[in-house]
Amino acid sequence: MSRIAYVNGRYLPHGDAVVHIEDRGYQFADGVYEVCEVRGAKLVDAPRHLARLGRSLSELKIAAPMSLPALTAVLRETVSRNRIVNGLVYIQVTRGVARRDHAFPPQGTAPSLVVTARRLDFVANEKIAADGVAVITLPEDRWARVDIKSVSLLPNVLAKQAAREQGAREAWYVDVAGYVTEGAASNAWIVSRDGKLVTRKLGRDILPGITRSVLFDVIKAQGLQVEERPFTVEEAQGAREAFITSATQLVMPVVRIDGRPVGNGAPGLIATALRRDYHAHAAIG
Ligand code: PDD
């Protein structure tokens, strides 16, 4: 079955879905995005993802392309036209098409909206989670507003490629003080020696992950405690467990950091239990 993409008001065959060469997303990475999980053909945590999209847009003074109910309808329609059962839906909004000039285009320039959807291999992902993944660490080299989900992802692209070349699945950024900020496409967590869940507190230096926020409810329901504080690479390597969270990876156990095993080198019990219970706490619809 051929894929369908939504582009500025039209549903098009994927191969014909194009944006103008002077789209500011293409020229300046002047845009934002969201990735939302699709499970059982339904959207997972869409209201939270769309609220974050609204925040990213308003931080950058990009107009909303349409109302939230209309956008939700486009997401559902794109999922349905692509017959996605397990996968993801991708939303991108840019400042629109205008003659190349760094400053904002004239008032009234319509933002561009693209929505695509694709399948994820559910069985393969569960197998990866059962084995756990390796991460490498790299110096933080992104801009100072990574709380905005901008499509400007060049440092993240380079970090992921470095991870891949070293046989790892994710790269963790480390700030100048030696503390982990987050992954190139995920939030970073550990289970401390005293059994607490530790993750960096929200600020301009990490993306406020939706999976991270839902996980707080799962953690509470399991009677566990969270500490929102930074941790070093050494603490993570010596931790009981480590894991990453994102809409596409959910709770993914980390079993190696820069080549050193975490705990006994196998996925931890806590990460595995949090992954198992995640969708019971997510908003699915
Ligand atoms: N990435 N931090 C970064 C830098 C991310 O890119 C992501 C998500 C997260 C986790 O956020 P959430 O739980 O809302 O997915 C944290 C998406 C999946 C991506 O870029 O494909």
PDB file of C-alpha atoms and ligand atoms in Angstrom:
ATOM      1  CA  MET A   1       0.000   0.000   0.000  1.00  0.00           C
ATOM      2  CA  SER A   2       1.372   3.419  -0.882  1.00  0.00           C
ATOM      3  CA  ARG A   3       2.072   5.981   1.809  1.00  0.00           C
ATOM      4  CA  ILE A   4       0.104   9.216   2.028  1.00  0.00           C
ATOM      5  CA  ALA A   5       1.346  12.519   3.437  1.00  0.00           C
ATOM      6  CA  TYR A   6      -0.554  15.639   4.426  1.00  0.00           C
ATOM      7  CA  VAL A   7       1.003  18.825   3.014  1.00  0.00           C
ATOM      8  CA  ASN A   8      -0.610  22.226   3.504  1.00  0.00           C
ATOM      9  CA  GLY A   9      -4.204  21.156   3.153  1.00  0.00           C
ATOM     10  CA  ARG A  10      -3.842  18.170   0.813  1.00  0.00           C
ATOM     11  CA  TYR A  11      -3.353  14.432   1.221  1.00  0.00           C
ATOM     12  CA  LEU A  12      -0.810  13.355  -1.377  1.00  0.00           C
ATOM     13  CA  PRO A  13       1.033  10.187  -2.377  1.00  0.00           C
ATOM     14  CA  HIS A  14       4.282  10.228  -0.387  1.00  0.00           C
ATOM     15  CA  GLY A  15       6.415  10.488  -3.524  1.00  0.00           C
ATOM     16  CA  ASP A  16       4.558  13.608  -4.686  1.00  0.00           C
ATOM     17  CA  ALA A  17       4.536  15.322  -1.281  1.00  0.00           C
ATOM     18  CA  VAL A  18       6.850  18.328  -1.628  1.00  0.00           C
ATOM     19  CA  VAL A  19       7.429  21.740  -0.090  1.00  0.00           C
ATOM     20  CA  HIS A  20       8.708  24.859  -1.831  1.00  0.00           C
ATOM     21  CA  ILE A  21      12.475  25.476  -2.041  1.00  0.00           C
ATOM     22  CA  GLU A  22      11.971  28.750  -0.173  1.00  0.00           C
ATOM     23  CA  ASP A  23      10.191  27.124   2.730  1.00  0.00           C
ATOM     24  CA  ARG A  24      11.900  28.510   5.819  1.00  0.00           C
ATOM     25  CA  GLY A  25      12.194  25.036   7.242  1.00  0.00           C
ATOM     26  CA  TYR A  26      14.388  24.113   4.293  1.00  0.00           C
ATOM     27  CA  GLN A  27      16.318  27.388   4.257  1.00  0.00           C
ATOM     28  CA  PHE A  28      16.813  28.117   7.955  1.00  0.00           C
ATOM     29  CA  ALA A  29      15.507  25.101   9.910  1.00  0.00           C
ATOM     30  CA  ASP A  30      12.942  27.713  11.004  1.00  0.00           C
ATOM     31  CA  GLY A  31      10.331  25.308  12.280  1.00  0.00           C
ATOM     32  CA  VAL A  32       9.264  22.883  14.966  1.00  0.00           C
ATOM     33  CA  TYR A  33       8.035  19.309  15.100  1.00  0.00           C
ATOM     34  CA  GLU A  34       6.409  16.591  17.159  1.00  0.00           C
ATOM     35  CA  VAL A  35       6.552  12.813  17.082  1.00  0.00           C
ATOM     36  CA  CYS A  36       3.603  10.981  18.548  1.00  0.00           C
ATOM     37  CA  GLU A  37       3.350   7.228  19.001  1.00  0.00           C
ATOM     38  CA  VAL A  38       0.523   5.322  17.320  1.00  0.00           C
ATOM     39  CA  ARG A  39      -0.625   2.176  19.058  1.00  0.00           C
ATOM     40  CA  GLY A  40      -3.574   0.009  18.100  1.00  0.00           C
ATOM     41  CA  ALA A  41      -4.270   2.607  15.365  1.00  0.00           C
ATOM     42  CA  LYS A  42      -4.784   5.276  18.075  1.00  0.00           C
ATOM     43  CA  LEU A  43      -2.732   8.335  19.029  1.00  0.00           C
ATOM     44  CA  VAL A  44      -0.746   8.098  22.273  1.00  0.00           C
ATOM     45  CA  ASP A  45      -0.614  11.228  24.445  1.00  0.00           C
ATOM     46  CA  ALA A  46      -1.685  13.478  21.547  1.00  0.00           C
ATOM     47  CA  PRO A  47      -3.030  16.283  23.797  1.00  0.00           C
ATOM     48  CA  ARG A  48       0.335  16.591  25.579  1.00  0.00           C
ATOM     49  CA  HIS A  49       2.278  16.479  22.301  1.00  0.00           C
ATOM     50  CA  LEU A  50       0.042  19.143  20.787  1.00  0.00           C
ATOM     51  CA  ALA A  51       0.330  21.317  23.884  1.00  0.00           C
ATOM     52  CA  ARG A  52       4.122  21.112  23.582  1.00  0.00           C
ATOM     53  CA  LEU A  53       3.845  21.930  19.862  1.00  0.00           C
ATOM     54  CA  GLY A  54       1.830  25.017  20.801  1.00  0.00           C
ATOM     55  CA  ARG A  55       4.510  26.057  23.259  1.00  0.00           C
ATOM     56  CA  SER A  56       7.346  25.530  20.735  1.00  0.00           C
ATOM     57  CA  LEU A  57       5.422  27.625  18.189  1.00  0.00           C
ATOM     58  CA  SER A  58       4.723  30.438  20.602  1.00  0.00           C
ATOM     59  CA  GLU A  59       8.341  30.551  21.850  1.00  0.00           C
ATOM     60  CA  LEU A  60       9.407  31.084  18.221  1.00  0.00           C
ATOM     61  CA  LYS A  61       6.454  33.362  17.346  1.00  0.00           C
ATOM     62  CA  ILE A  62       5.289  31.049  14.565  1.00  0.00           C
ATOM     63  CA  ALA A  63       1.511  31.135  14.016  1.00  0.00           C
ATOM     64  CA  ALA A  64      -0.438  27.950  14.715  1.00  0.00           C
ATOM     65  CA  PRO A  65      -1.344  26.395  11.342  1.00  0.00           C
ATOM     66  CA  MET A  66      -4.847  25.402  12.536  1.00  0.00           C
ATOM     67  CA  SER A  67      -6.859  24.778  15.685  1.00  0.00           C
ATOM     68  CA  LEU A  68      -6.006  21.844  17.950  1.00  0.00           C
ATOM     69  CA  PRO A  69      -9.181  19.884  17.090  1.00  0.00           C
ATOM     70  CA  ALA A  70      -8.504  20.382  13.359  1.00  0.00           C
ATOM     71  CA  LEU A  71      -4.887  19.296  13.765  1.00  0.00           C
ATOM     72  CA  THR A  72      -5.942  16.247  15.764  1.00  0.00           C
ATOM     73  CA  ALA A  73      -8.334  15.345  12.932  1.00  0.00           C
ATOM     74  CA  VAL A  74      -5.484  15.621  10.386  1.00  0.00           C
ATOM     75  CA  LEU A  75      -3.301  13.352  12.532  1.00  0.00           C
ATOM     76  CA  ARG A  76      -6.076  10.747  12.785  1.00  0.00           C
ATOM     77  CA  GLU A  77      -6.803  10.946   9.071  1.00  0.00           C
ATOM     78  CA  THR A  78      -3.115  10.537   8.184  1.00  0.00           C
ATOM     79  CA  VAL A  79      -2.834   7.520  10.485  1.00  0.00           C
ATOM     80  CA  SER A  80      -5.964   6.013   8.993  1.00  0.00           C
ATOM     81  CA  ARG A  81      -5.032   6.644   5.331  1.00  0.00           C
ATOM     82  CA  ASN A  82      -1.691   4.932   5.961  1.00  0.00           C
ATOM     83  CA  ARG A  83      -3.371   2.082   7.870  1.00  0.00           C
ATOM     84  CA  ILE A  84      -0.908   2.417  10.737  1.00  0.00           C
ATOM     85  CA  VAL A  85      -1.530   0.090  13.667  1.00  0.00           C
ATOM     86  CA  ASN A  86       1.799   0.479  15.480  1.00  0.00           C
ATOM     87  CA  GLY A  87       4.001   3.332  14.420  1.00  0.00           C
ATOM     88  CA  LEU A  88       4.395   7.048  14.668  1.00  0.00           C
ATOM     89  CA  VAL A  89       2.935  10.232  13.307  1.00  0.00           C
ATOM     90  CA  TYR A  90       5.271  13.137  12.527  1.00  0.00           C
ATOM     91  CA  ILE A  91       4.116  16.774  12.537  1.00  0.00           C
ATOM     92  CA  GLN A  92       6.210  19.638  11.225  1.00  0.00           C
ATOM     93  CA  VAL A  93       5.311  23.302  11.224  1.00  0.00           C
ATOM     94  CA  THR A  94       7.576  25.932   9.686  1.00  0.00           C
ATOM     95  CA  ARG A  95       7.359  29.714   9.380  1.00  0.00           C
ATOM     96  CA  GLY A  96       6.204  29.247   5.793  1.00  0.00           C
ATOM     97  CA  VAL A  97       7.434  30.137   2.331  1.00  0.00           C
ATOM     98  CA  ALA A  98       9.032  33.530   1.672  1.00  0.00           C
ATOM     99  CA  ARG A  99      11.941  35.116  -0.190  1.00  0.00           C
ATOM    100  CA  ARG A 100      15.135  34.281   1.677  1.00  0.00           C
ATOM    101  CA  ASP A 101      15.730  36.914   4.356  1.00  0.00           C
ATOM    102  CA  HIS A 102      16.815  35.995   7.891  1.00  0.00           C
ATOM    103  CA  ALA A 103      14.306  38.203   9.693  1.00  0.00           C
ATOM    104  CA  PHE A 104      10.684  37.058   9.884  1.00  0.00           C
ATOM    105  CA  PRO A 105       8.676  37.131   6.631  1.00  0.00           C
ATOM    106  CA  PRO A 106       5.788  39.607   6.172  1.00  0.00           C
ATOM    107  CA  GLN A 107       2.867  39.347   8.580  1.00  0.00           C
ATOM    108  CA  GLY A 108       0.275  36.941   7.259  1.00  0.00           C
ATOM    109  CA  THR A 109       2.771  34.501   5.679  1.00  0.00           C
ATOM    110  CA  ALA A 110       1.061  31.172   6.228  1.00  0.00           C
ATOM    111  CA  PRO A 111       2.964  28.593   8.276  1.00  0.00           C
ATOM    112  CA  SER A 112       3.624  25.296   6.460  1.00  0.00           C
ATOM    113  CA  LEU A 113       2.207  22.096   7.915  1.00  0.00           C
ATOM    114  CA  VAL A 114       3.350  18.599   7.008  1.00  0.00           C
ATOM    115  CA  VAL A 115       2.091  15.403   8.635  1.00  0.00           C
ATOM    116  CA  THR A 116       3.459  11.955   7.826  1.00  0.00           C
ATOM    117  CA  ALA A 117       2.991   8.556   9.430  1.00  0.00           C
ATOM    118  CA  ARG A 118       4.928   5.347   9.359  1.00  0.00           C
ATOM    119  CA  ARG A 119       4.964   1.884  10.839  1.00  0.00           C
ATOM    120  CA  LEU A 120       7.303   0.778  13.585  1.00  0.00           C
ATOM    121  CA  ASP A 121       8.268  -2.852  13.987  1.00  0.00           C
ATOM    122  CA  PHE A 122       6.679  -3.616  17.335  1.00  0.00           C
ATOM    123  CA  VAL A 123       8.256  -7.075  17.681  1.00  0.00           C
ATOM    124  CA  ALA A 124      11.726  -5.832  16.731  1.00  0.00           C
ATOM    125  CA  ASN A 125      11.468  -2.975  19.255  1.00  0.00           C
ATOM    126  CA  GLU A 126      10.461  -5.331  22.068  1.00  0.00           C
ATOM    127  CA  LYS A 127      13.457  -7.497  21.212  1.00  0.00           C
ATOM    128  CA  ILE A 128      15.763  -4.454  21.386  1.00  0.00           C
ATOM    129  CA  ALA A 129      14.267  -3.559  24.780  1.00  0.00           C
ATOM    130  CA  ALA A 130      14.760  -7.121  26.010  1.00  0.00           C
ATOM    131  CA  ASP A 131      18.472  -6.889  25.160  1.00  0.00           C
ATOM    132  CA  GLY A 132      18.977  -3.253  26.176  1.00  0.00           C
ATOM    133  CA  VAL A 133      20.980  -0.679  24.254  1.00  0.00           C
ATOM    134  CA  ALA A 134      24.410   0.935  24.427  1.00  0.00           C
ATOM    135  CA  VAL A 135      24.952   4.687  24.652  1.00  0.00           C
ATOM    136  CA  ILE A 136      28.017   6.819  24.122  1.00  0.00           C
ATOM    137  CA  THR A 137      28.624  10.234  25.656  1.00  0.00           C
ATOM    138  CA  LEU A 138      29.578  13.449  23.885  1.00  0.00           C
ATOM    139  CA  PRO A 139      30.142  17.053  24.944  1.00  0.00           C
ATOM    140  CA  GLU A 140      26.951  19.151  24.799  1.00  0.00           C
ATOM    141  CA  ASP A 141      27.211  21.231  21.636  1.00  0.00           C
ATOM    142  CA  ARG A 142      23.626  22.292  20.955  1.00  0.00           C
ATOM    143  CA  TRP A 143      22.080  25.758  21.245  1.00  0.00           C
ATOM    144  CA  ALA A 144      20.845  27.099  24.571  1.00  0.00           C
ATOM    145  CA  ARG A 145      17.084  26.546  23.921  1.00  0.00           C
ATOM    146  CA  VAL A 146      16.754  22.802  23.414  1.00  0.00           C
ATOM    147  CA  ASP A 147      13.485  22.949  25.386  1.00  0.00           C
ATOM    148  CA  ILE A 148      11.995  24.093  22.059  1.00  0.00           C
ATOM    149  CA  LYS A 149      11.403  21.115  19.758  1.00  0.00           C
ATOM    150  CA  SER A 150      13.062  22.763  16.765  1.00  0.00           C
ATOM    151  CA  VAL A 151      13.771  20.944  13.487  1.00  0.00           C
ATOM    152  CA  SER A 152      17.296  22.365  13.724  1.00  0.00           C
ATOM    153  CA  LEU A 153      18.846  19.015  14.631  1.00  0.00           C
ATOM    154  CA  LEU A 154      22.311  19.031  13.082  1.00  0.00           C
ATOM    155  CA  PRO A 155      24.182  18.367  16.369  1.00  0.00           C
ATOM    156  CA  ASN A 156      21.693  15.566  17.115  1.00  0.00           C
ATOM    157  CA  VAL A 157      22.258  14.086  13.644  1.00  0.00           C
ATOM    158  CA  LEU A 158      26.029  14.070  14.189  1.00  0.00           C
ATOM    159  CA  ALA A 159      25.656  12.613  17.687  1.00  0.00           C
ATOM    160  CA  LYS A 160      23.403   9.770  16.489  1.00  0.00           C
ATOM    161  CA  GLN A 161      25.792   8.995  13.662  1.00  0.00           C
ATOM    162  CA  ALA A 162      28.742   8.911  16.096  1.00  0.00           C
ATOM    163  CA  ALA A 163      26.724   6.507  18.269  1.00  0.00           C
ATOM    164  CA  ARG A 164      25.940   4.300  15.307  1.00  0.00           C
ATOM    165  CA  GLU A 165      29.588   4.207  14.229  1.00  0.00           C
ATOM    166  CA  GLN A 166      30.503   3.028  17.726  1.00  0.00           C
ATOM    167  CA  GLY A 167      27.843   0.325  17.819  1.00  0.00           C
ATOM    168  CA  ALA A 168      25.564   2.310  20.164  1.00  0.00           C
ATOM    169  CA  ARG A 169      21.926   3.324  19.757  1.00  0.00           C
ATOM    170  CA  GLU A 170      21.959   6.687  21.481  1.00  0.00           C
ATOM    171  CA  ALA A 171      24.361   9.466  22.447  1.00  0.00           C
ATOM    172  CA  TRP A 172      24.091  11.278  25.773  1.00  0.00           C
ATOM    173  CA  TYR A 173      25.174  14.896  25.900  1.00  0.00           C
ATOM    174  CA  VAL A 174      27.357  15.936  28.830  1.00  0.00           C
ATOM    175  CA  ASP A 175      27.448  19.571  29.973  1.00  0.00           C
ATOM    176  CA  VAL A 176      30.612  21.496  30.916  1.00  0.00           C
ATOM    177  CA  ALA A 177      30.200  20.523  34.573  1.00  0.00           C
ATOM    178  CA  GLY A 178      30.259  16.809  33.660  1.00  0.00           C
ATOM    179  CA  TYR A 179      26.526  16.138  34.034  1.00  0.00           C
ATOM    180  CA  VAL A 180      24.379  14.332  31.498  1.00  0.00           C
ATOM    181  CA  THR A 181      21.751  16.594  29.931  1.00  0.00           C
ATOM    182  CA  GLU A 182      19.769  14.204  27.697  1.00  0.00           C
ATOM    183  CA  GLY A 183      20.082  11.970  24.658  1.00  0.00           C
ATOM    184  CA  ALA A 184      20.211  13.114  21.031  1.00  0.00           C
ATOM    185  CA  ALA A 185      16.548  12.015  20.731  1.00  0.00           C
ATOM    186  CA  SER A 186      15.521  10.941  24.230  1.00  0.00           C
ATOM    187  CA  ASN A 187      15.589  11.878  27.914  1.00  0.00           C
ATOM    188  CA  ALA A 188      18.147  10.186  30.168  1.00  0.00           C
ATOM    189  CA  TRP A 189      17.444   8.382  33.451  1.00  0.00           C
ATOM    190  CA  ILE A 190      19.196   6.217  36.016  1.00  0.00           C
ATOM    191  CA  VAL A 191      18.152   4.176  39.033  1.00  0.00           C
ATOM    192  CA  SER A 192      20.473   5.290  41.837  1.00  0.00           C
ATOM    193  CA  ARG A 193      22.253   2.973  44.287  1.00  0.00           C
ATOM    194  CA  ASP A 194      19.469   3.702  46.798  1.00  0.00           C
ATOM    195  CA  GLY A 195      16.749   2.737  44.306  1.00  0.00           C
ATOM    196  CA  LYS A 196      15.485   6.185  43.288  1.00  0.00           C
ATOM    197  CA  LEU A 197      14.646   7.206  39.751  1.00  0.00           C
ATOM    198  CA  VAL A 198      16.905  10.092  38.786  1.00  0.00           C
ATOM    199  CA  THR A 199      16.434  12.421  35.834  1.00  0.00           C
ATOM    200  CA  ARG A 200      17.487  15.986  35.155  1.00  0.00           C
ATOM    201  CA  LYS A 201      14.958  18.651  36.079  1.00  0.00           C
ATOM    202  CA  LEU A 202      13.223  20.619  33.322  1.00  0.00           C
ATOM    203  CA  GLY A 203      14.885  23.758  32.067  1.00  0.00           C
ATOM    204  CA  ARG A 204      16.165  25.249  28.846  1.00  0.00           C
ATOM    205  CA  ASP A 205      18.856  22.558  28.652  1.00  0.00           C
ATOM    206  CA  ILE A 206      16.580  19.559  27.959  1.00  0.00           C
ATOM    207  CA  LEU A 207      13.423  18.846  26.006  1.00  0.00           C
ATOM    208  CA  PRO A 208      10.410  18.422  28.303  1.00  0.00           C
ATOM    209  CA  GLY A 209       9.760  14.864  27.116  1.00  0.00           C
ATOM    210  CA  ILE A 210       6.153  13.733  27.014  1.00  0.00           C
ATOM    211  CA  THR A 211       7.199  10.172  27.804  1.00  0.00           C
ATOM    212  CA  ARG A 212       9.186  11.575  30.739  1.00  0.00           C
ATOM    213  CA  SER A 213       6.108  13.380  32.058  1.00  0.00           C
ATOM    214  CA  VAL A 214       3.805  10.349  31.753  1.00  0.00           C
ATOM    215  CA  LEU A 215       6.468   8.183  33.369  1.00  0.00           C
ATOM    216  CA  PHE A 216       6.163  10.234  36.569  1.00  0.00           C
ATOM    217  CA  ASP A 217       2.642   8.787  36.918  1.00  0.00           C
ATOM    218  CA  VAL A 218       3.850   5.237  36.242  1.00  0.00           C
ATOM    219  CA  ILE A 219       6.619   5.657  38.833  1.00  0.00           C
ATOM    220  CA  LYS A 220       4.145   6.927  41.421  1.00  0.00           C
ATOM    221  CA  ALA A 221       1.756   4.054  40.732  1.00  0.00           C
ATOM    222  CA  GLN A 222       4.601   1.602  41.307  1.00  0.00           C
ATOM    223  CA  GLY A 223       5.402   3.213  44.652  1.00  0.00           C
ATOM    224  CA  LEU A 224       8.818   4.412  43.490  1.00  0.00           C
ATOM    225  CA  GLN A 225      10.472   7.767  44.119  1.00  0.00           C
ATOM    226  CA  VAL A 226      11.881  10.302  41.665  1.00  0.00           C
ATOM    227  CA  GLU A 227      14.718  12.741  42.210  1.00  0.00           C
ATOM    228  CA  GLU A 228      14.937  15.503  39.620  1.00  0.00           C
ATOM    229  CA  ARG A 229      18.622  16.294  39.634  1.00  0.00           C
ATOM    230  CA  PRO A 230      21.582  16.002  37.291  1.00  0.00           C
ATOM    231  CA  PHE A 231      23.857  12.938  37.325  1.00  0.00           C
ATOM    232  CA  THR A 232      27.368  12.410  36.010  1.00  0.00           C
ATOM    233  CA  VAL A 233      28.526   9.768  33.535  1.00  0.00           C
ATOM    234  CA  GLU A 234      30.398   8.047  36.381  1.00  0.00           C
ATOM    235  CA  GLU A 235      27.279   7.891  38.547  1.00  0.00           C
ATOM    236  CA  ALA A 236      25.338   6.458  35.607  1.00  0.00           C
ATOM    237  CA  GLN A 237      27.987   3.820  34.947  1.00  0.00           C
ATOM    238  CA  GLY A 238      27.864   2.835  38.609  1.00  0.00           C
ATOM    239  CA  ALA A 239      24.064   3.016  38.856  1.00  0.00           C
ATOM    240  CA  ARG A 240      21.768   0.048  39.356  1.00  0.00           C
ATOM    241  CA  GLU A 241      20.039   0.744  36.057  1.00  0.00           C
ATOM    242  CA  ALA A 242      19.900   3.293  33.289  1.00  0.00           C
ATOM    243  CA  PHE A 243      17.349   3.949  30.571  1.00  0.00           C
ATOM    244  CA  ILE A 244      16.122   6.443  28.018  1.00  0.00           C
ATOM    245  CA  THR A 245      12.605   7.637  27.226  1.00  0.00           C
ATOM    246  CA  SER A 246      10.989   8.870  24.044  1.00  0.00           C
ATOM    247  CA  ALA A 247       7.695   8.523  22.185  1.00  0.00           C
ATOM    248  CA  THR A 248       9.196   5.989  19.797  1.00  0.00           C
ATOM    249  CA  GLN A 249      11.445   4.062  22.191  1.00  0.00           C
ATOM    250  CA  LEU A 250       9.171   4.325  25.257  1.00  0.00           C
ATOM    251  CA  VAL A 251      11.276   3.168  28.220  1.00  0.00           C
ATOM    252  CA  MET A 252      14.420   1.673  26.696  1.00  0.00           C
ATOM    253  CA  PRO A 253      16.937   0.011  29.049  1.00  0.00           C
ATOM    254  CA  VAL A 254      20.561   1.157  28.688  1.00  0.00           C
ATOM    255  CA  VAL A 255      23.034  -1.624  29.430  1.00  0.00           C
ATOM    256  CA  ARG A 256      26.315  -0.001  28.414  1.00  0.00           C
ATOM    257  CA  ILE A 257      27.657   3.546  28.692  1.00  0.00           C
ATOM    258  CA  ASP A 258      30.888   4.324  26.822  1.00  0.00           C
ATOM    259  CA  GLY A 259      31.621   0.596  26.742  1.00  0.00           C
ATOM    260  CA  ARG A 260      31.129   0.051  30.505  1.00  0.00           C
ATOM    261  CA  PRO A 261      28.291  -2.227  31.626  1.00  0.00           C
ATOM    262  CA  VAL A 262      25.564  -0.723  33.804  1.00  0.00           C
ATOM    263  CA  GLY A 263      24.640  -2.991  36.742  1.00  0.00           C
ATOM    264  CA  ASN A 264      25.041  -6.571  35.581  1.00  0.00           C
ATOM    265  CA  GLY A 265      24.925  -5.501  31.929  1.00  0.00           C
ATOM    266  CA  ALA A 266      21.330  -6.626  31.406  1.00  0.00           C
ATOM    267  CA  PRO A 267      18.076  -4.575  31.341  1.00  0.00           C
ATOM    268  CA  GLY A 268      17.041  -3.662  34.889  1.00  0.00           C
ATOM    269  CA  LEU A 269      13.880  -4.800  36.645  1.00  0.00           C
ATOM    270  CA  ILE A 270      12.621  -1.264  37.231  1.00  0.00           C
ATOM    271  CA  ALA A 271      13.072  -0.086  33.639  1.00  0.00           C
ATOM    272  CA  THR A 272      11.420  -3.261  32.399  1.00  0.00           C
ATOM    273  CA  ALA A 273       8.432  -2.832  34.739  1.00  0.00           C
ATOM    274  CA  LEU A 274       8.040   0.846  33.796  1.00  0.00           C
ATOM    275  CA  ARG A 275       8.053  -0.090  30.111  1.00  0.00           C
ATOM    276  CA  ARG A 276       5.467  -2.813  30.688  1.00  0.00           C
ATOM    277  CA  ASP A 277       3.060  -0.444  32.500  1.00  0.00           C
ATOM    278  CA  TYR A 278       3.628   2.672  30.409  1.00  0.00           C
ATOM    279  CA  HIS A 279       0.511   2.554  28.241  1.00  0.00           C
ATOM    280  CA  ALA A 280      -1.788   2.023  31.208  1.00  0.00           C
ATOM    281  CA  HIS A 281      -0.975   5.639  32.166  1.00  0.00           C
ATOM    282  CA  ALA A 282      -0.851   7.205  28.693  1.00  0.00           C
ATOM    283  CA  ALA A 283      -3.810   8.970  27.074  1.00  0.00           C
ATOM    284  CA  ILE A 284      -4.780   6.826  24.099  1.00  0.00           C
ATOM    285  CA  GLY A 285      -7.384   7.981  21.622  1.00  0.00           C
TER     286      GLY A 285
HETATM  287  N1  PDD B   1      12.601  12.782  20.025  1.00  0.00           N
HETATM  288  N2  PDD B   1      14.977  14.821  24.008  1.00  0.00           N
HETATM  289  C1  PDD B   1      15.167  14.987  22.689  1.00  0.00           C
HETATM  290  C2  PDD B   1      16.326  15.798  22.225  1.00  0.00           C
HETATM  291  C3  PDD B   1      14.263  14.407  21.765  1.00  0.00           C
HETATM  292  O1  PDD B   1      14.450  14.595  20.448  1.00  0.00           O
HETATM  293  C4  PDD B   1      13.183  13.626  22.250  1.00  0.00           C
HETATM  294  C5  PDD B   1      12.183  12.986  21.328  1.00  0.00           C
HETATM  295  C6  PDD B   1      13.038  13.474  23.639  1.00  0.00           C
HETATM  296  C7  PDD B   1      11.890  12.692  24.242  1.00  0.00           C
HETATM  297  O2  PDD B   1      10.670  13.374  24.102  1.00  0.00           O
HETATM  298  P1  PDD B   1       9.291  12.592  24.004  1.00  0.00           P
HETATM  299  O3  PDD B   1       9.216  11.695  25.190  1.00  0.00           O
HETATM  300  O4  PDD B   1       8.269  13.653  24.030  1.00  0.00           O
HETATM  301  O5  PDD B   1       9.313  11.814  22.704  1.00  0.00           O
HETATM  302  C8  PDD B   1      13.946  14.090  24.488  1.00  0.00           C
HETATM  303  C9  PDD B   1      11.686  12.322  18.997  1.00  0.00           C
HETATM  304  C10 PDD B   1      11.061  11.006  19.295  1.00  0.00           C
HETATM  305  C11 PDD B   1      12.392  12.382  17.652  1.00  0.00           C
HETATM  306  O6  PDD B   1      13.107  13.360  17.448  1.00  0.00           O
HETATM  307  O7  PDD B   1      12.212  11.494  16.813  1.00  0.00           O
END
